[in-house]
GROMACS .gro file of C-alpha atoms in nm:
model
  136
    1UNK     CA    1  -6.497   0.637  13.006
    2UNK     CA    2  -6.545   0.908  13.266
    3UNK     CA    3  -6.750   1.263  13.131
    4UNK     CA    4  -6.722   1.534  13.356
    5UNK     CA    5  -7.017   1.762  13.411
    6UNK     CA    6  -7.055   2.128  13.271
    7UNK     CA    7  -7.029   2.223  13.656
    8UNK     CA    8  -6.684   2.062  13.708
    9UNK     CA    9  -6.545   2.149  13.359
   10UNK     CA   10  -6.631   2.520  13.462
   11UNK     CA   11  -6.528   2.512  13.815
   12UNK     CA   12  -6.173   2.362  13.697
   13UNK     CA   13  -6.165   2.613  13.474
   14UNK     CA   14  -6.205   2.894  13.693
   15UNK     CA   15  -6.001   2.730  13.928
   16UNK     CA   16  -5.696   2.721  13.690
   17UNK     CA   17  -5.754   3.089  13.606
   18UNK     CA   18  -5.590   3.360  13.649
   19UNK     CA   19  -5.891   3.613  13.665
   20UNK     CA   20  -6.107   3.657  13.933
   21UNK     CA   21  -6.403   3.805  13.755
   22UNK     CA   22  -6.628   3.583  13.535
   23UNK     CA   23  -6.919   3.581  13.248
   24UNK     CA   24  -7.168   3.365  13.111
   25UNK     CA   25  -7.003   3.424  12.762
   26UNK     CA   26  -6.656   3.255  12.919
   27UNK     CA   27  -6.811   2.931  12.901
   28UNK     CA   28  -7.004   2.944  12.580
   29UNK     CA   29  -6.748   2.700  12.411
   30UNK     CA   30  -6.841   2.442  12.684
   31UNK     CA   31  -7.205   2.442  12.618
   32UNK     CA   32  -7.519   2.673  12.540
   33UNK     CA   33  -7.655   2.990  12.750
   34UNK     CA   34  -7.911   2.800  12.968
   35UNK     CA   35  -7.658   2.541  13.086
   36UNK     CA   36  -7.384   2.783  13.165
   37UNK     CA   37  -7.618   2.952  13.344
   38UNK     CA   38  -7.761   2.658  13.588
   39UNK     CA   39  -7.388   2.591  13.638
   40UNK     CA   40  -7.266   2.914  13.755
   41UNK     CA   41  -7.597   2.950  13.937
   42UNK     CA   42  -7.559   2.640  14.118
   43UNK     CA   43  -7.140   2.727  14.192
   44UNK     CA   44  -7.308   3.020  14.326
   45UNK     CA   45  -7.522   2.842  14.594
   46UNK     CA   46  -7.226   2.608  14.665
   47UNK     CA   47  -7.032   2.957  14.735
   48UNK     CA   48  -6.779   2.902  14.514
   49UNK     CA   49  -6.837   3.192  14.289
   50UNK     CA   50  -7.039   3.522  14.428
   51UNK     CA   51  -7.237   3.736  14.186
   52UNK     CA   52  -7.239   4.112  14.190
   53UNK     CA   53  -7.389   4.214  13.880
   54UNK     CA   54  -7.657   4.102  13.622
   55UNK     CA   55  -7.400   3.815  13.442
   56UNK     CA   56  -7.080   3.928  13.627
   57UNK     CA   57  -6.970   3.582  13.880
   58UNK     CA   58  -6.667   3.686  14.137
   59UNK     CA   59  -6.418   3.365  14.284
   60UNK     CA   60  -6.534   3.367  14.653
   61UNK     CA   61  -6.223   3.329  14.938
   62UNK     CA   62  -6.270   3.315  15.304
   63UNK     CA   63  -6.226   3.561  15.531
   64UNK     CA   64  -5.895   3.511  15.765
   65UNK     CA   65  -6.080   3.699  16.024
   66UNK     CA   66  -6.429   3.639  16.030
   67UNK     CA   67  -6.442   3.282  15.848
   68UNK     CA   68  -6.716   3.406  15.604
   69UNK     CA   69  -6.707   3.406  15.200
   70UNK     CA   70  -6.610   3.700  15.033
   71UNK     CA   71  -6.521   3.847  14.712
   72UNK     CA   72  -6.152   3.724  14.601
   73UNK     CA   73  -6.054   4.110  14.544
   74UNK     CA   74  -6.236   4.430  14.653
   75UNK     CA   75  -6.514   4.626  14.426
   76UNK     CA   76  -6.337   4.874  14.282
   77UNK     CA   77  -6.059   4.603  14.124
   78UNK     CA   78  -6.356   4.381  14.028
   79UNK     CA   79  -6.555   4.669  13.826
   80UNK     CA   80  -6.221   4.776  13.628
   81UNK     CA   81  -6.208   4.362  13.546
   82UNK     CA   82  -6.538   4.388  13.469
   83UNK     CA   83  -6.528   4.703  13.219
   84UNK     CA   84  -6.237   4.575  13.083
   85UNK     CA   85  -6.381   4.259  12.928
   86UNK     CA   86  -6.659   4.448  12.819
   87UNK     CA   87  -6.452   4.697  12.634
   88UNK     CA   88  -6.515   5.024  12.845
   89UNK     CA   89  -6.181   5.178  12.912
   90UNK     CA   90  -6.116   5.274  13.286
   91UNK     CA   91  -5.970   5.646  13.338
   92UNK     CA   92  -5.919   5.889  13.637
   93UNK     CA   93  -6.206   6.081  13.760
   94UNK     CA   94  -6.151   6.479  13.844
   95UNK     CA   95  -6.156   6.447  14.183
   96UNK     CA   96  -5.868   6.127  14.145
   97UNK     CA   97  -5.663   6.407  13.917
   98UNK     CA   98  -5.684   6.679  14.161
   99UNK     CA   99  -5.577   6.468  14.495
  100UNK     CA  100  -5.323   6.322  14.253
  101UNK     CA  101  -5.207   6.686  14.171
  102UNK     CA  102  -5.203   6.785  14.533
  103UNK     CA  103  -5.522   7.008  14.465
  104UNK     CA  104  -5.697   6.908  14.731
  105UNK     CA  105  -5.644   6.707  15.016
  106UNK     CA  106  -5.996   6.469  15.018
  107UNK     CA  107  -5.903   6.143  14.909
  108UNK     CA  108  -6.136   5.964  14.656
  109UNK     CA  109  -6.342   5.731  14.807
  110UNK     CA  110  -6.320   5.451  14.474
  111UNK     CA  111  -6.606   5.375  14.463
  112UNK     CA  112  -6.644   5.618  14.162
  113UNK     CA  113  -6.516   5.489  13.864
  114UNK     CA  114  -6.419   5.739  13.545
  115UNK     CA  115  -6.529   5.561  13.227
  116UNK     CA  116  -6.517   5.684  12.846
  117UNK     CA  117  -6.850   5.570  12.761
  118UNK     CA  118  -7.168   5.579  12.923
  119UNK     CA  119  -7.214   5.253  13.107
  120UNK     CA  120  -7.557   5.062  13.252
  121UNK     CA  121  -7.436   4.816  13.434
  122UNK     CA  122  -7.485   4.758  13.835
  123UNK     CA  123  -7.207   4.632  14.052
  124UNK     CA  124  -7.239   4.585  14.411
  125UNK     CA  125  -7.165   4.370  14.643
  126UNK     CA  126  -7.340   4.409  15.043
  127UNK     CA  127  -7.366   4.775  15.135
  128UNK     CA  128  -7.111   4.904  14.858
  129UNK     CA  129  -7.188   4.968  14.489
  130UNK     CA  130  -7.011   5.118  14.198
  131UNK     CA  131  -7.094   5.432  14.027
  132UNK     CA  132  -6.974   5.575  13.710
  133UNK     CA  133  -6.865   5.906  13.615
  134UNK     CA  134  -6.815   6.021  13.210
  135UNK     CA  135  -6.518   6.165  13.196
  136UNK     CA  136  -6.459   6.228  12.779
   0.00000   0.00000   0.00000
């Protein structure tokens, strides 16, 4: 009888998934903390997965241009994945409403997310990171 290992139960799983944006606490059912955490730290080095925030693992793709790994989606789609599974709801920040509202012309960067609760949590990935602004 064949057992697989933690790292290719949790690859397959992620693999099968539709999400892109993974936690330690997905994998809990498979085995304790520690383990999960060699795993994904090891899919990490193999490049499978790419992390961009203290317990927040990305699926990795490769770059049609340049050949090199990168992020399945882009930052600003990860961090509202990411908020999501930890509860914090994801609205529109003033300066969002008033290009929406043909207030003003500047576009919103997105890199500035609007959030309903203060949030502590670091997201970046390269040169670009996430900020958060209160907006309730």
């Amino acid at each position: 009888m064949s057992r697989e290992t933690l790292r290719s139960q949790i690859k397959s799983r992620i693999s099968q998934s539709q999400e892109f944006v993974f936690m330690p606490g997905d994998f809990f059912d498979l085995s304790d903390r520690d383990q999960v955490g060699r795993a994904l730290r090891q899919l990490t080095r193999e490049q499978f997965l790419v992390k961009i925030g203290y317990g927040v693992y990305v699926k990795t793709r490769v770059s049609q241009y340049t050949g090199r790994i990168l992020p399945f989606s882009d930052l600003r789609s990860i961090a509202e994945a990411t908020l999501g599974k930890l509860g914090v709801e994801v609205l529109p920040t003033k300066y969002e409403i008033a290009y929406n509202t043909r207030q003003s012309t500047q576009v919103p960067n997105g890199f500035v997310i609007g959030v309903d609760k203060r949030v502590n949590r670091k997201l970046s990935y390269g040169d670009a990171s996430i900020k958060y602004a209160k907006v309730r």
